[in-house]
mmCIF file of C-alpha atoms in Angstrom:
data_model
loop_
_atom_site.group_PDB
_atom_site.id
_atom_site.type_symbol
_atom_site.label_atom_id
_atom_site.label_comp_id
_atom_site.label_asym_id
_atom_site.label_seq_id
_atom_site.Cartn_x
_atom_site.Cartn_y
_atom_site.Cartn_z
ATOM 1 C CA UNK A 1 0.000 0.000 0.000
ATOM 2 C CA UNK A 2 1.444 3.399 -0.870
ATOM 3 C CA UNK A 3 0.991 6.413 1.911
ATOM 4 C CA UNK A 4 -1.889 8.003 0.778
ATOM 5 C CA UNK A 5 -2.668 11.957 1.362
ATOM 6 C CA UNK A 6 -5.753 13.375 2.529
ATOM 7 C CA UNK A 7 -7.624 15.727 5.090
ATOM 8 C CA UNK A 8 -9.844 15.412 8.058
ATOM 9 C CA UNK A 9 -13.164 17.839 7.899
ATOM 10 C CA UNK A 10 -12.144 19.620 11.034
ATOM 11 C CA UNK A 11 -10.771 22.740 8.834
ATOM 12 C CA UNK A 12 -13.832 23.186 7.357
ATOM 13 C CA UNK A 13 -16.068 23.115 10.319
ATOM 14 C CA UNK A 14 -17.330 26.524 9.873
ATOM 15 C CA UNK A 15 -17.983 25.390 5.933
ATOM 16 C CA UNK A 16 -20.304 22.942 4.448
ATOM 17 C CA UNK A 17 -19.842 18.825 3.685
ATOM 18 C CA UNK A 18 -19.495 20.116 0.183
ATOM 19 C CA UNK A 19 -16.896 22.795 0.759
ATOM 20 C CA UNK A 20 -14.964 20.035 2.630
ATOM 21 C CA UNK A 21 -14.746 17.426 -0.302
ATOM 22 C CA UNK A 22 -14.248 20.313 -2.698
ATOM 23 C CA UNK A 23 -11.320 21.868 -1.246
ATOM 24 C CA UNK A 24 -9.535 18.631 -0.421
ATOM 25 C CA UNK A 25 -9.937 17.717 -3.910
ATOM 26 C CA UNK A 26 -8.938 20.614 -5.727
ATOM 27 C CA UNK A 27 -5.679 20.950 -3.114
ATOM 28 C CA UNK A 28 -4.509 17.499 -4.616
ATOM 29 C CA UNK A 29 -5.823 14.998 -2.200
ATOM 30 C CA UNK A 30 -6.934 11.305 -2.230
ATOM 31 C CA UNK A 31 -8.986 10.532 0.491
ATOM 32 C CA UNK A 32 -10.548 11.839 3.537
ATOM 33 C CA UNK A 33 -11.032 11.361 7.232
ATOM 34 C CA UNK A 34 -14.458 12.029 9.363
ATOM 35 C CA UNK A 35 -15.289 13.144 12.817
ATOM 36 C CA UNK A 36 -17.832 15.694 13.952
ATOM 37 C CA UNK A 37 -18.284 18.521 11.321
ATOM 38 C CA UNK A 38 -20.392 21.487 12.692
ATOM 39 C CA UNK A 39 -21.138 19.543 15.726
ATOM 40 C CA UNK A 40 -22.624 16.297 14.066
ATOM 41 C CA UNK A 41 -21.178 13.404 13.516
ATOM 42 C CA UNK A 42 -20.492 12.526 9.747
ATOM 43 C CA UNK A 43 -20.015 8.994 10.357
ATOM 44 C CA UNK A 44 -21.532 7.452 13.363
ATOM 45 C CA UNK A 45 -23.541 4.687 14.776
ATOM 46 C CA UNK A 46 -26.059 7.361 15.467
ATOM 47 C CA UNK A 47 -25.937 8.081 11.403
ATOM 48 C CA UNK A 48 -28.709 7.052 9.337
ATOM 49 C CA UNK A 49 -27.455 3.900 7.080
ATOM 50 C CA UNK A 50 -28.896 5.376 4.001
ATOM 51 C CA UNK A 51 -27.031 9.039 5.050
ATOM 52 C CA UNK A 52 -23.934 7.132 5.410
ATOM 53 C CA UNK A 53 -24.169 5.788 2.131
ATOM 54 C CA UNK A 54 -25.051 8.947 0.943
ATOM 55 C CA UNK A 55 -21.786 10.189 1.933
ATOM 56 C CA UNK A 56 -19.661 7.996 0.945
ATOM 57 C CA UNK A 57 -21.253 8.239 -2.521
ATOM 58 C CA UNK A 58 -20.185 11.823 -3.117
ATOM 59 C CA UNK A 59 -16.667 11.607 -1.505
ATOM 60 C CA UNK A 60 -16.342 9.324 -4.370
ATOM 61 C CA UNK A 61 -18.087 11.067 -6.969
ATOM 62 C CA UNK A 62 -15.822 14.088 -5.612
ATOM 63 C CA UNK A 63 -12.942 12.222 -6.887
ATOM 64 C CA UNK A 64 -11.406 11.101 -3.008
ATOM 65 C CA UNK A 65 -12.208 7.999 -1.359
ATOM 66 C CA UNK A 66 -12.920 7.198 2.577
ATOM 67 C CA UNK A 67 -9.777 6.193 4.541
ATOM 68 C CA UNK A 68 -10.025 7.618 8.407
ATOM 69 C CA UNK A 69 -13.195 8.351 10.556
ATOM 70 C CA UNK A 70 -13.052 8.947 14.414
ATOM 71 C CA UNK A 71 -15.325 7.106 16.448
ATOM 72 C CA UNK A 72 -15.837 5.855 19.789
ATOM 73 C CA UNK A 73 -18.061 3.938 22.174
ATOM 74 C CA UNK A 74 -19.762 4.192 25.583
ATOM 75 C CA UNK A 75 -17.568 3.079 29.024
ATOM 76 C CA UNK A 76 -19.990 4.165 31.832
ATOM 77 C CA UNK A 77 -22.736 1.867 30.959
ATOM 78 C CA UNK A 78 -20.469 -1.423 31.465
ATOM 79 C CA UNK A 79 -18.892 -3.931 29.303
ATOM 80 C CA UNK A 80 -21.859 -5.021 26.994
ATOM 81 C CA UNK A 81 -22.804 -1.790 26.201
ATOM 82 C CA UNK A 82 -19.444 -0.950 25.120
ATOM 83 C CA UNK A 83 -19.086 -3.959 23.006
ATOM 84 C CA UNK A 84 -22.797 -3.045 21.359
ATOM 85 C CA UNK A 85 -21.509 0.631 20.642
ATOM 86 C CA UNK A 86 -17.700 0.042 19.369
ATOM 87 C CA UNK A 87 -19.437 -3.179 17.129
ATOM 88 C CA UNK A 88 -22.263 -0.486 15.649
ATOM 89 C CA UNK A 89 -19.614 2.236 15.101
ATOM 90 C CA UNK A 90 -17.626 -0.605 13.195
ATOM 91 C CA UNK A 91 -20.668 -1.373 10.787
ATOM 92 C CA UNK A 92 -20.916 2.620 10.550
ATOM 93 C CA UNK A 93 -17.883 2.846 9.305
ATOM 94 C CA UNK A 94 -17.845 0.033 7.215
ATOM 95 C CA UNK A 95 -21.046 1.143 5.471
ATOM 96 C CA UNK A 96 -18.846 4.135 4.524
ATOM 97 C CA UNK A 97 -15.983 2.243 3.274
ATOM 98 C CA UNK A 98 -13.444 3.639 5.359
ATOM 99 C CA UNK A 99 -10.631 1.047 6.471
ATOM 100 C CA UNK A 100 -9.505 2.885 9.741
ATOM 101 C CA UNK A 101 -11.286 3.508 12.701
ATOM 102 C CA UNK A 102 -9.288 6.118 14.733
ATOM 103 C CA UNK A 103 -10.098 6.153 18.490
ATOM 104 C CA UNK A 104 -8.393 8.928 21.141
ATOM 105 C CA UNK A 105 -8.605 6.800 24.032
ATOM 106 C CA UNK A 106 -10.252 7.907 27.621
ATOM 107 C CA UNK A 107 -8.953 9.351 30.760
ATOM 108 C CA UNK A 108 -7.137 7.807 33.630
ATOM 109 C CA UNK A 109 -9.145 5.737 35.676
ATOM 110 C CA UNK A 110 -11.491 3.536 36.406
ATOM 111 C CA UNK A 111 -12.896 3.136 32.748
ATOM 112 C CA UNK A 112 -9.442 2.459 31.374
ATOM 113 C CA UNK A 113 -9.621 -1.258 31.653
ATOM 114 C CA UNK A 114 -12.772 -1.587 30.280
ATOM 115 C CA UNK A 115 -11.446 1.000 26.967
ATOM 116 C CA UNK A 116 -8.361 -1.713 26.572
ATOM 117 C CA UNK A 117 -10.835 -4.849 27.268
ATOM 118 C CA UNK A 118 -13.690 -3.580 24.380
ATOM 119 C CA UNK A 119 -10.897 -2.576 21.889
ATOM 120 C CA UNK A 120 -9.589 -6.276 22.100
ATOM 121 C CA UNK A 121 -12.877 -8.261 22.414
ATOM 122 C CA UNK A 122 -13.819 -5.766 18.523
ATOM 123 C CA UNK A 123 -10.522 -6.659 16.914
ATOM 124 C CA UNK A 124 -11.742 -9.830 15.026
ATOM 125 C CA UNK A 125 -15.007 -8.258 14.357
ATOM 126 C CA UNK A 126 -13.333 -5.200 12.677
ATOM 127 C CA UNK A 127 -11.101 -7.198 10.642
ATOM 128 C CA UNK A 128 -13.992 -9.176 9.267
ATOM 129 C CA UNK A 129 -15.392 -6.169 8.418
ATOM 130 C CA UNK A 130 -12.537 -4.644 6.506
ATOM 131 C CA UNK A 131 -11.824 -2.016 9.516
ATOM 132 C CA UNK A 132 -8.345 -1.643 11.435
ATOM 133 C CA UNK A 133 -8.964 -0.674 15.144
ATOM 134 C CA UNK A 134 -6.473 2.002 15.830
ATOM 135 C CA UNK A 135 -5.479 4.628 18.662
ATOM 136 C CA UNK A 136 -4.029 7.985 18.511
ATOM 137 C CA UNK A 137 -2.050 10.153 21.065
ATOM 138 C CA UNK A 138 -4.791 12.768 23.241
ATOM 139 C CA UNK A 139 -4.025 13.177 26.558
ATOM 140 C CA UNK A 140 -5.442 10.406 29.372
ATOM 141 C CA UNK A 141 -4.211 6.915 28.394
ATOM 142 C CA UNK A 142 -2.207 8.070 25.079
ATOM 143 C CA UNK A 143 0.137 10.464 26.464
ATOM 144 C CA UNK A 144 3.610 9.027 25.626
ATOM 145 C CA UNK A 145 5.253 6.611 23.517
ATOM 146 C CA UNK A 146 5.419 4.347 26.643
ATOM 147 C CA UNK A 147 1.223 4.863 27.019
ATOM 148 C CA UNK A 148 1.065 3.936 23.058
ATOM 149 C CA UNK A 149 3.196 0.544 23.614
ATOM 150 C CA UNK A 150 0.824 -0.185 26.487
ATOM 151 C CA UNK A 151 -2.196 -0.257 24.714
ATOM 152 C CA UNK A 152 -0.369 -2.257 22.210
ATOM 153 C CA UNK A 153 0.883 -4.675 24.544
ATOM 154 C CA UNK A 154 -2.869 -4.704 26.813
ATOM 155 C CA UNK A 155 -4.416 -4.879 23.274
ATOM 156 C CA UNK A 156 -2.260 -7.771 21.550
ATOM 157 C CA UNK A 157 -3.813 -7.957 18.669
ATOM 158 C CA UNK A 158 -2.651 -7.809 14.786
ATOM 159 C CA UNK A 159 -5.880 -5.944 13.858
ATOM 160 C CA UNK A 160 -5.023 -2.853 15.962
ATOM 161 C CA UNK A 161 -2.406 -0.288 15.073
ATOM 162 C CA UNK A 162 -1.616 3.537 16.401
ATOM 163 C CA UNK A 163 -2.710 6.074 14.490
ATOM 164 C CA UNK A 164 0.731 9.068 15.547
ATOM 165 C CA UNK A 165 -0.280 12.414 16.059
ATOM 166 C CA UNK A 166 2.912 14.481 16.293
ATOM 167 C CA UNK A 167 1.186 17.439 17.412
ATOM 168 C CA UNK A 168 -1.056 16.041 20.740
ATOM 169 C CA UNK A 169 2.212 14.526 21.684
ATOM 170 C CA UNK A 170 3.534 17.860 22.124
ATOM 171 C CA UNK A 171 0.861 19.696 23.010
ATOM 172 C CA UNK A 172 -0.333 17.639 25.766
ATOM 173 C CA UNK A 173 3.020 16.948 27.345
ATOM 174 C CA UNK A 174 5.293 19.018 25.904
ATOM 175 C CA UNK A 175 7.307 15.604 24.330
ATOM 176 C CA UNK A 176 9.401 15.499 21.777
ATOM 177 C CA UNK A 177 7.473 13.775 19.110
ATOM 178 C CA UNK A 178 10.585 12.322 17.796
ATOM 179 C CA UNK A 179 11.675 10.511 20.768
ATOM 180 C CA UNK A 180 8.147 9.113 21.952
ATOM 181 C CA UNK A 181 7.922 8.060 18.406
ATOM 182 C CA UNK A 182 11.089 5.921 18.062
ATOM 183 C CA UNK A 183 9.323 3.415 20.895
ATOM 184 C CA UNK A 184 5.850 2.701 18.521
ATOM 185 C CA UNK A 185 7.436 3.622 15.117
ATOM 186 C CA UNK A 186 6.423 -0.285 13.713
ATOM 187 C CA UNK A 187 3.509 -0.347 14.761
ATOM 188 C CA UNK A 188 1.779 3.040 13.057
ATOM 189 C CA UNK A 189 -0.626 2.806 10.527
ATOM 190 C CA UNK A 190 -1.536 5.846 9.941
ATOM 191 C CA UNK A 191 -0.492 9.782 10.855
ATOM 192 C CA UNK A 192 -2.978 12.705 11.723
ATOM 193 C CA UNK A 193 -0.910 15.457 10.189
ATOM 194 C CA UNK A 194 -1.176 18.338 13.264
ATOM 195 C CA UNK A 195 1.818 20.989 14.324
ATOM 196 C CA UNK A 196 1.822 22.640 18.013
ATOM 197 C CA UNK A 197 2.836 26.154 19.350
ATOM 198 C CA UNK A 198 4.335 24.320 22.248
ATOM 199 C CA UNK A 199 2.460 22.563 25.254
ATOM 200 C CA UNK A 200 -1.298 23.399 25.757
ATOM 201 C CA UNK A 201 -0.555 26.022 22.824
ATOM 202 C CA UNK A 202 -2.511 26.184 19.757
ATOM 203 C CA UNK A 203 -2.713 23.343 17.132
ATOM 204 C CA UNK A 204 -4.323 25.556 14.705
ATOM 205 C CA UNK A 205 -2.048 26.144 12.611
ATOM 206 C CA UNK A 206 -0.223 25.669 9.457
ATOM 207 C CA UNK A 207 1.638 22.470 9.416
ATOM 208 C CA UNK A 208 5.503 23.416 9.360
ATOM 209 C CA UNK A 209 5.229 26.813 11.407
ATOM 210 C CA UNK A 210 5.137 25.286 14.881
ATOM 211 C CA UNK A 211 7.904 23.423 16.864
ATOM 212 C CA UNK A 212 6.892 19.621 15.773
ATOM 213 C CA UNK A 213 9.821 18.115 13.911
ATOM 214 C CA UNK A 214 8.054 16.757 11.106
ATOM 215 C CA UNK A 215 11.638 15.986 9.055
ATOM 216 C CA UNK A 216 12.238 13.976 12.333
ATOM 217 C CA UNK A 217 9.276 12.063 12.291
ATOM 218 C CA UNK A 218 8.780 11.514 8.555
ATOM 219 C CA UNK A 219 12.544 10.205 8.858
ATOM 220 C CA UNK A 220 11.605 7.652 11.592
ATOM 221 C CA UNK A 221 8.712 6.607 10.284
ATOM 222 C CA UNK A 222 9.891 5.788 6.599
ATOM 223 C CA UNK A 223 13.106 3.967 7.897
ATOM 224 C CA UNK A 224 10.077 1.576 9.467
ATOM 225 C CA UNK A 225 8.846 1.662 6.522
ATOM 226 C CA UNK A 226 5.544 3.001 7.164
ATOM 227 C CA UNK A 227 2.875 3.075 4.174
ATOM 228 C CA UNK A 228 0.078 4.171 5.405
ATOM 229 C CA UNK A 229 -2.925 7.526 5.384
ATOM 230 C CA UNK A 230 -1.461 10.547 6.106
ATOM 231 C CA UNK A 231 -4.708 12.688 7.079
ATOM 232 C CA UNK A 232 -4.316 16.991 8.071
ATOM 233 C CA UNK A 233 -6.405 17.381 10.848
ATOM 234 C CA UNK A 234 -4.857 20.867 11.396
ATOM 235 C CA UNK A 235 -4.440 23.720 8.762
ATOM 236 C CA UNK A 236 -5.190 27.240 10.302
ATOM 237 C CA UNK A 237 -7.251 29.630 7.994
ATOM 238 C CA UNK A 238 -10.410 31.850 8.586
ATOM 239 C CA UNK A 239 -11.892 31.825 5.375
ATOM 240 C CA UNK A 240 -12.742 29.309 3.118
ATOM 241 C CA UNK A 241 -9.788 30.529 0.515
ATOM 242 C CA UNK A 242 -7.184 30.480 3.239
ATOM 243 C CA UNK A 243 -8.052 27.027 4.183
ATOM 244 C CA UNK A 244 -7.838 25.818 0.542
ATOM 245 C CA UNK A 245 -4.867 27.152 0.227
ATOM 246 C CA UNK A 246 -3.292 25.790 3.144
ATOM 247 C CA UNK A 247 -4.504 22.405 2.550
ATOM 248 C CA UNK A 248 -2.526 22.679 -0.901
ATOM 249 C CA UNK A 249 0.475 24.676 0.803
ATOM 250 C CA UNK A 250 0.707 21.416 3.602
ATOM 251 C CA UNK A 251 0.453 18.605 0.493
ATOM 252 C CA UNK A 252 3.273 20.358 -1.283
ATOM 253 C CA UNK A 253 4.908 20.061 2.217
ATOM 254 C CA UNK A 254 4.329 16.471 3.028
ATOM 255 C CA UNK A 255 5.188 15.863 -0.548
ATOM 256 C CA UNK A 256 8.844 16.809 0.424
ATOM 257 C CA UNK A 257 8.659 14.692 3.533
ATOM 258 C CA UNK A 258 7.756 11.386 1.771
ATOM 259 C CA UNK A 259 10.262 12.149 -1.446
#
């Protein structure tokens, strides 16, 4: 599989679905990752089938195809619950052809256990479904490198990757990406392209104006030979032209990264 390019639809929240494909088209993209857009959900268990299908029929007739969406599941209604909602956010996302679900974990505590429980008991479900089960840094559970090979390790299954986010690793902690990468480099599937102003500092921003060392990562990552989506959830921009043109300004940048 080569590493694919494409965007997440949190740029264009203050823009319409259409706006969203439109832009990430026309800035050179290939595919697309989902999580809330405008406060709703674009892909969710929640979703209407036939809306999901919907979808997923004009990111393709927009020229892109599905590759990331976020979802996640209920932990404070006990174990079968959680297995009902991760298993009907998997046939969500299936229905919608994407082959990633990206999760961002929970707090410390008392519902981590059951988080690293449901994740395993879903891996063989989401494989038969076409779906990888993956986690990204955010705070809680996925602070560090160390918290990443944890879940790997609680997790322990071939089905379930991490999903690096070079930008919550340093703007949660204030880590070097680099470094907390080098301990989880073969096991990424997948990148959510995000730059930081520094710890608990904006994210929303260009990629390649912050302090993430993206020439770092991108050279640990391809000696590990990573082939996998690389999706902008970040690109700074007030208008709709500014965030066009940032989303072609960062593929021309990750374009240099990946040679």
């Amino acid at each position: 599989m080569a590493i694919q390019l494409g965007c997440v639809t949190r740029p264009w929240n203050s823009f319409t679905w259409e706006e969203f494909l439109a832009g990430t088209a026309g800035a050179g993209y290939e595919c697309i990752g989902t999580t809330r857009h405008a406060g709703e959900w674009i892909v969710a268990d929640e979703v209407p089938l036939e809306v999901i299908k919907r979808r997923r029929a004009e990111v393709e007739e927009a020229g892109l195809t599905p590759s990331t969406c976020w979802g996640g599941f209920p932990l404070d209604a006990g174990p079968e619950a959680a297995e009902e909602g991760l298993r009907k956010t998997i046939d969500a996302i299936t229905a919608f052809g994407a082959p990633y679900l990206l999760h961002c974990g929970t707090a410390r505590g008392p519902n981590a256990d059951l988080f690293y429980e449901t994740m395993a008991e879903c891996c063989d479900y989401a494989e038969d479904q076409g779906v990888m089960l993956t986690l990204k840094p955010h705070g809680g559970i996925t602070c560090t490198g160390a918290d990443l090979v944890y879940a790997l390790e609680r997790i322990d299954h071939d089905n379930f990757g991490i999903y690096y986010d070079a930008g919550n690793i340093m703007h949660y902690k204030g880590l070097d990406p680099v470094n907390e990468l080098l301990v989880v480099a073969d096991y990424v599937v997948g990148m959510c392209i995000k730059d930081s102003l520094g710890e608990l500092e904006g994210v929303n921003i260009l990629p390649g104006t912050g302090v993430v060392d993206f020439e770092g990562v991108f050279e640990v990552l391809l000696d590990a030979g990573f082939d996998g989506p690389l999706v902008v959830e970040c690109l700074g921009g007030e208008t709709l032209d500014e965030v066009n043109e940032n989303a072609a300004k960062t593929r021309e940048f990750l374009e240099g990264l990946i040679g």
